[in-house]
Amino acid sequence: MGSYILKRLVSAIPVLLGITVIVFLIMAMIPGDPATAILGSYATPENVEKLNRDLGLDKPLVVRYFIWLGNMLTGDFGRSFSLNRPVLDEILERFNATLILAGTAFVICSVLGILAGVISAAKQYGFADKAITFVVLIGISVPSFFLGMMMILLFAVNLRWLPVSGMYAIYGGGDLPDLAKHLVMPAFALAVVATGVIARLSRSAMLEVLRQDFIRTARAKGVGERKVLYGHALRAAMVSIIPVLGIQAGFVLSGSVFIEIVFQWPGVGRMLVDAILKRDLLLVQGGVVFVAACYVFFNICVDVAQSLLDPRIKT
């Protein structure tokens, strides 16, 4: 297992390097002069030239990339000019909020998706299967940001059950119940599409397992249907379900950008949108690379979990 984990970590290095190249080139190709955008009304030719020299923007593109990459490898992501603080500090602070939102949404979509898939497979072609399929298709078809706005209109504006936006109340609050009230709508809005995808693929995986000989043998021995479903079939189906969870984790993490804007959630997604609008290059580059690294690390964890369930994967 140790050699397998090491091999997966080594294979992630080219992926991360490729991500840094793509992010750096995209930001370098954005029209306009970053120094001019930073200086605003003070953008005289002398000030622009001086700022370009201070930021290293007067150097060749390849040199700038390797300087930036070398600094990142030492933990120096640079300094955000719009916030006047280290980029890494801002990312870590914002990532806590994103992790709470995306983590809650991922737990919701994993539990509800797998449960819906198991029930749908167990009641194939029955009323429960058709009802779950209908709800899942609606959930997959509705964009998360649109669902979020409709939830705000219904539960916050009309019914006034939940707060409209933010992570905590402006006055008072700040405790766990306050966080939970602000988290309900964005987490469920973010989880709906992923729940539908997981439910559909879990149903397919369960149906395939339920046709296997060992399931018929277990039923012939008088094993209870619940134990057959959750103790035997689901365990075997998890080998196929776990990769889907890994993919949906990336979807939830990337989809949090839209949800954070709709609900004004103070996470990395909202930070990146603000940084792009302000042409804060180092903050955008650092934020995207950090999120991509988290996604790659999570995929490694998924691969390891899958190999524990099915040792043949390591070979």
Coordinates of C-alpha atoms in Angstrom, one line a residue:
M1 CA 0.0 0.0 0.0
G2 CA 2.9 2.4 0.8
S3 CA 4.4 2.0 -2.7
Y4 CA 1.0 2.5 -4.3
I5 CA 0.4 5.8 -2.4
L6 CA 3.9 6.9 -3.3
K7 CA 3.3 6.1 -6.9
R8 CA 0.1 8.1 -6.9
L9 CA 1.8 11.1 -5.2
V10 CA 4.6 11.0 -7.8
S11 CA 2.1 10.8 -10.7
A12 CA 0.4 13.9 -9.3
I13 CA 3.5 16.1 -9.7
P14 CA 3.2 16.5 -13.5
V15 CA -0.5 17.3 -13.1
L16 CA 0.2 20.1 -10.7
L17 CA 3.0 21.4 -12.8
G18 CA 0.7 21.4 -15.8
I19 CA -1.9 23.3 -13.8
T20 CA 0.6 26.0 -12.8
V21 CA 1.6 26.5 -16.4
I22 CA -2.0 26.8 -17.7
V23 CA -3.0 29.2 -14.9
F24 CA 0.1 31.3 -15.4
L25 CA -0.3 31.5 -19.2
I26 CA -4.0 32.3 -18.9
M27 CA -3.4 35.2 -16.5
A28 CA -0.5 36.4 -18.7
M29 CA -2.7 36.5 -21.8
I30 CA -5.4 38.6 -20.2
P31 CA -5.6 41.9 -22.2
G32 CA -4.4 45.1 -20.4
D33 CA -1.5 46.1 -18.2
P34 CA -1.7 44.9 -14.6
A35 CA 0.3 47.8 -13.4
T36 CA -2.1 50.3 -15.0
A37 CA -5.0 48.5 -13.4
I38 CA -3.3 48.6 -10.0
L39 CA -2.3 52.2 -10.1
G40 CA -5.6 53.5 -11.5
S41 CA -5.6 57.3 -11.7
Y42 CA -1.9 57.3 -10.7
A43 CA -0.9 55.4 -13.7
T44 CA 1.7 57.8 -15.2
P45 CA 4.3 56.2 -17.5
E46 CA 7.0 56.6 -14.8
N47 CA 4.8 54.9 -12.1
V48 CA 3.8 52.1 -14.4
E49 CA 7.4 51.4 -15.4
K50 CA 8.5 51.5 -11.7
L51 CA 5.7 49.1 -10.6
N52 CA 6.4 46.7 -13.5
R53 CA 10.0 46.6 -12.3
D54 CA 9.0 46.1 -8.7
L55 CA 6.6 43.3 -9.6
G56 CA 9.0 41.7 -12.0
L57 CA 6.6 42.2 -14.9
D58 CA 9.4 43.6 -17.0
K59 CA 11.1 40.2 -17.2
P60 CA 10.5 37.6 -19.9
L61 CA 7.5 35.4 -19.5
V62 CA 9.5 32.2 -18.9
V63 CA 11.7 33.8 -16.2
R64 CA 8.6 35.2 -14.4
Y65 CA 7.0 31.7 -14.4
F66 CA 10.0 30.0 -12.8
I67 CA 10.4 32.8 -10.2
W68 CA 6.7 32.4 -9.3
L69 CA 7.0 28.6 -9.2
G70 CA 10.1 28.7 -7.1
N71 CA 8.6 31.1 -4.6
M72 CA 5.5 28.9 -4.3
L73 CA 7.6 25.8 -3.7
T74 CA 9.1 27.6 -0.7
G75 CA 5.6 28.6 0.6
D76 CA 5.7 32.1 -0.7
F77 CA 2.6 32.7 -2.9
G78 CA 3.3 36.4 -3.1
R79 CA 1.4 39.4 -1.7
S80 CA -2.0 40.5 -2.8
F81 CA -1.9 44.2 -3.8
S82 CA -5.7 44.6 -3.4
L83 CA -5.8 43.2 0.1
N84 CA -2.2 44.2 1.1
R85 CA -1.5 40.8 2.8
P86 CA 0.2 37.5 1.9
V87 CA -1.7 35.5 -0.7
L88 CA -1.4 32.2 1.3
D89 CA -2.8 33.8 4.5
E90 CA -5.9 35.0 2.6
I91 CA -6.4 31.7 0.8
L92 CA -6.2 29.7 4.0
E93 CA -8.6 32.0 5.8
R94 CA -11.1 31.8 3.0
F95 CA -10.6 28.1 2.4
N96 CA -12.0 27.4 5.9
A97 CA -15.3 28.8 4.8
T98 CA -15.2 27.0 1.5
L99 CA -14.3 23.7 3.2
I100 CA -17.3 24.0 5.5
L101 CA -19.7 24.7 2.6
A102 CA -18.3 22.1 0.2
G103 CA -17.7 19.5 2.9
T104 CA -21.3 19.8 4.1
A105 CA -22.6 19.6 0.6
F106 CA -20.4 16.6 -0.2
V107 CA -21.7 14.7 2.9
I108 CA -25.3 15.5 1.9
C109 CA -25.0 14.5 -1.7
S110 CA -23.0 11.3 -0.8
V111 CA -25.5 10.1 1.9
L112 CA -28.7 11.0 0.0
G113 CA -27.3 9.9 -3.4
I114 CA -26.2 6.5 -2.3
L115 CA -29.3 5.9 -0.2
A116 CA -31.5 6.9 -3.1
G117 CA -29.6 4.7 -5.5
V118 CA -29.9 1.7 -3.1
I119 CA -33.6 2.1 -2.6
S120 CA -34.2 2.7 -6.4
A121 CA -32.3 -0.5 -7.2
A122 CA -34.0 -2.6 -4.6
K123 CA -37.4 -1.4 -5.9
Q124 CA -36.6 -1.6 -9.6
Y125 CA -39.5 -0.4 -11.8
G126 CA -41.6 0.1 -8.7
F127 CA -43.2 3.3 -7.5
A128 CA -40.2 4.3 -5.3
D129 CA -37.8 3.7 -8.3
K130 CA -39.9 5.9 -10.6
A131 CA -40.4 8.6 -8.0
I132 CA -36.7 8.8 -7.2
T133 CA -35.8 8.8 -10.9
F134 CA -38.2 11.7 -11.5
V135 CA -36.9 13.8 -8.6
V136 CA -33.3 13.0 -9.6
L137 CA -33.8 14.1 -13.2
I138 CA -35.3 17.4 -12.0
G139 CA -32.4 17.9 -9.7
I140 CA -29.8 17.3 -12.4
S141 CA -31.5 19.6 -14.8
V142 CA -31.8 22.7 -12.5
P143 CA -28.6 24.8 -12.2
S144 CA -27.4 25.2 -8.7
F145 CA -27.2 29.0 -8.8
F146 CA -30.8 29.2 -10.1
L147 CA -32.0 26.8 -7.4
G148 CA -30.1 28.9 -4.8
M149 CA -31.9 32.1 -5.9
M150 CA -35.3 30.3 -5.8
M151 CA -34.5 29.1 -2.3
I152 CA -33.6 32.6 -1.2
L153 CA -36.9 33.9 -2.6
L154 CA -39.0 31.2 -0.9
F155 CA -37.3 30.5 2.5
A156 CA -35.6 33.8 3.2
V157 CA -37.8 36.5 1.5
N158 CA -41.3 35.0 1.6
L159 CA -41.3 32.6 4.6
R160 CA -38.4 34.3 6.5
W161 CA -37.3 30.9 7.9
L162 CA -33.6 31.3 7.0
P163 CA -31.1 34.2 6.6
V164 CA -30.6 35.5 3.1
S165 CA -26.8 35.5 2.9
G166 CA -23.5 35.4 4.6
M167 CA -21.9 32.9 7.0
Y168 CA -22.8 34.5 10.3
A169 CA -25.3 37.2 11.4
I170 CA -23.9 40.7 11.2
Y171 CA -25.0 41.5 14.7
G172 CA -24.7 38.8 17.4
G173 CA -24.6 35.2 16.5
G174 CA -21.3 33.7 15.5
D175 CA -22.0 30.3 17.2
L176 CA -22.8 26.9 15.7
P177 CA -26.6 27.3 15.5
D178 CA -26.1 30.6 13.6
L179 CA -23.6 28.9 11.2
A180 CA -26.1 26.0 10.7
K181 CA -28.9 28.4 9.7
H182 CA -26.7 30.2 7.2
L183 CA -25.4 26.9 5.8
V184 CA -28.7 25.1 5.1
M185 CA -29.6 26.8 1.8
P186 CA -26.2 27.1 0.1
A187 CA -25.2 23.5 1.1
F188 CA -28.4 22.0 -0.2
A189 CA -28.3 24.1 -3.4
L190 CA -24.7 23.0 -4.0
A191 CA -25.5 19.3 -3.3
V192 CA -28.6 18.8 -5.5
V193 CA -26.9 18.2 -8.9
A194 CA -24.2 15.9 -7.4
T195 CA -26.9 14.0 -5.4
G196 CA -28.7 13.2 -8.7
V197 CA -25.6 12.0 -10.4
I198 CA -24.5 9.8 -7.5
A199 CA -28.0 8.4 -7.2
R200 CA -28.2 7.4 -10.8
L201 CA -24.7 5.8 -10.9
S202 CA -25.3 4.1 -7.5
R203 CA -28.5 2.6 -8.9
S204 CA -26.6 1.2 -11.9
A205 CA -23.8 -0.2 -9.7
M206 CA -26.3 -1.8 -7.3
L207 CA -28.3 -3.4 -10.1
E208 CA -25.2 -5.0 -11.5
V209 CA -24.2 -6.4 -8.1
L210 CA -27.7 -7.6 -7.3
R211 CA -27.5 -9.9 -10.3
Q212 CA -24.4 -11.6 -9.1
D213 CA -24.3 -15.2 -7.9
F214 CA -23.2 -14.4 -4.3
I215 CA -26.3 -12.3 -3.8
R216 CA -28.6 -15.2 -4.9
T217 CA -26.6 -17.5 -2.6
A218 CA -27.1 -15.1 0.4
R219 CA -30.8 -14.9 -0.3
A220 CA -31.0 -18.7 -0.6
K221 CA -29.4 -19.1 2.8
G222 CA -32.1 -17.0 4.3
V223 CA -30.1 -13.8 4.9
G224 CA -32.4 -10.8 5.5
E225 CA -33.0 -8.4 2.6
R226 CA -31.7 -5.4 4.5
K227 CA -28.4 -7.3 5.2
V228 CA -28.2 -8.4 1.6
L229 CA -28.6 -4.8 0.4
Y230 CA -26.4 -2.9 2.9
G231 CA -24.1 -5.6 4.1
H232 CA -23.2 -7.4 0.9
A233 CA -24.5 -5.6 -2.3
L234 CA -23.6 -2.0 -1.2
R235 CA -20.1 -3.0 -0.1
A236 CA -19.4 -4.6 -3.4
A237 CA -20.9 -1.7 -5.3
M238 CA -18.8 0.8 -3.5
V239 CA -15.9 -0.1 -5.7
S240 CA -17.8 1.5 -8.6
I241 CA -19.4 4.3 -6.5
I242 CA -16.2 5.7 -4.9
P243 CA -14.7 7.0 -8.2
V244 CA -18.0 8.8 -8.8
L245 CA -17.8 10.4 -5.3
G246 CA -14.3 11.7 -6.2
I247 CA -15.5 13.3 -9.4
Q248 CA -18.5 14.9 -7.7
A249 CA -16.2 16.2 -4.9
G250 CA -14.4 18.2 -7.6
F251 CA -17.8 19.3 -9.0
V252 CA -18.9 20.5 -5.5
L253 CA -15.6 22.3 -5.0
S254 CA -15.7 24.1 -8.3
G255 CA -19.5 24.7 -8.1
S256 CA -19.0 26.5 -4.8
V257 CA -17.8 29.5 -6.8
F258 CA -21.4 30.2 -8.0
I259 CA -23.0 29.4 -4.7
E260 CA -20.6 31.7 -2.8
I261 CA -21.5 34.5 -5.1
V262 CA -25.3 33.9 -4.8
F263 CA -25.2 33.6 -1.0
Q264 CA -22.3 36.0 -0.4
W265 CA -20.4 33.2 1.3
P266 CA -16.9 34.4 2.2
G267 CA -15.0 31.5 0.6
V268 CA -12.3 31.0 -2.0
G269 CA -14.7 31.1 -4.9
R270 CA -15.9 34.6 -4.0
M271 CA -12.3 35.7 -3.3
L272 CA -11.2 34.5 -6.8
V273 CA -14.1 36.4 -8.6
D274 CA -13.2 39.6 -6.7
A275 CA -9.5 39.1 -7.5
I276 CA -10.2 38.6 -11.2
L277 CA -12.2 41.8 -11.3
K278 CA -9.4 43.7 -9.6
R279 CA -6.7 42.0 -11.8
D280 CA -4.9 40.7 -8.7
L281 CA -2.8 38.2 -10.6
L282 CA -0.9 36.6 -7.7
L283 CA -4.1 36.1 -5.7
V284 CA -5.9 34.5 -8.7
Q285 CA -2.9 32.2 -9.5
G286 CA -2.3 31.2 -5.9
G287 CA -6.0 30.5 -5.3
V288 CA -6.5 28.4 -8.4
V289 CA -3.4 26.3 -7.8
F290 CA -4.3 25.8 -4.2
V291 CA -7.8 24.6 -5.0
A292 CA -6.4 22.3 -7.8
A293 CA -3.9 20.8 -5.4
C294 CA -6.7 20.1 -2.9
Y295 CA -8.7 18.4 -5.7
V296 CA -5.7 16.3 -6.8
F297 CA -5.0 15.3 -3.1
F298 CA -8.7 14.3 -2.7
N299 CA -8.5 12.1 -5.8
I300 CA -5.5 10.3 -4.4
C301 CA -7.4 9.6 -1.2
V302 CA -10.3 8.3 -3.3
D303 CA -7.9 6.0 -5.2
V304 CA -6.4 4.7 -2.0
A305 CA -9.9 4.0 -0.6
Q306 CA -10.9 2.2 -3.7
S307 CA -7.7 0.1 -3.6
L308 CA -8.5 -0.9 0.0
L309 CA -11.9 -2.2 -1.2
D310 CA -10.5 -3.9 -4.3
P311 CA -6.8 -4.9 -3.9
R312 CA -6.7 -5.7 -7.7
I313 CA -6.6 -2.0 -8.5
K314 CA -3.0 -1.7 -7.1
T315 CA -1.6 -4.2 -9.6

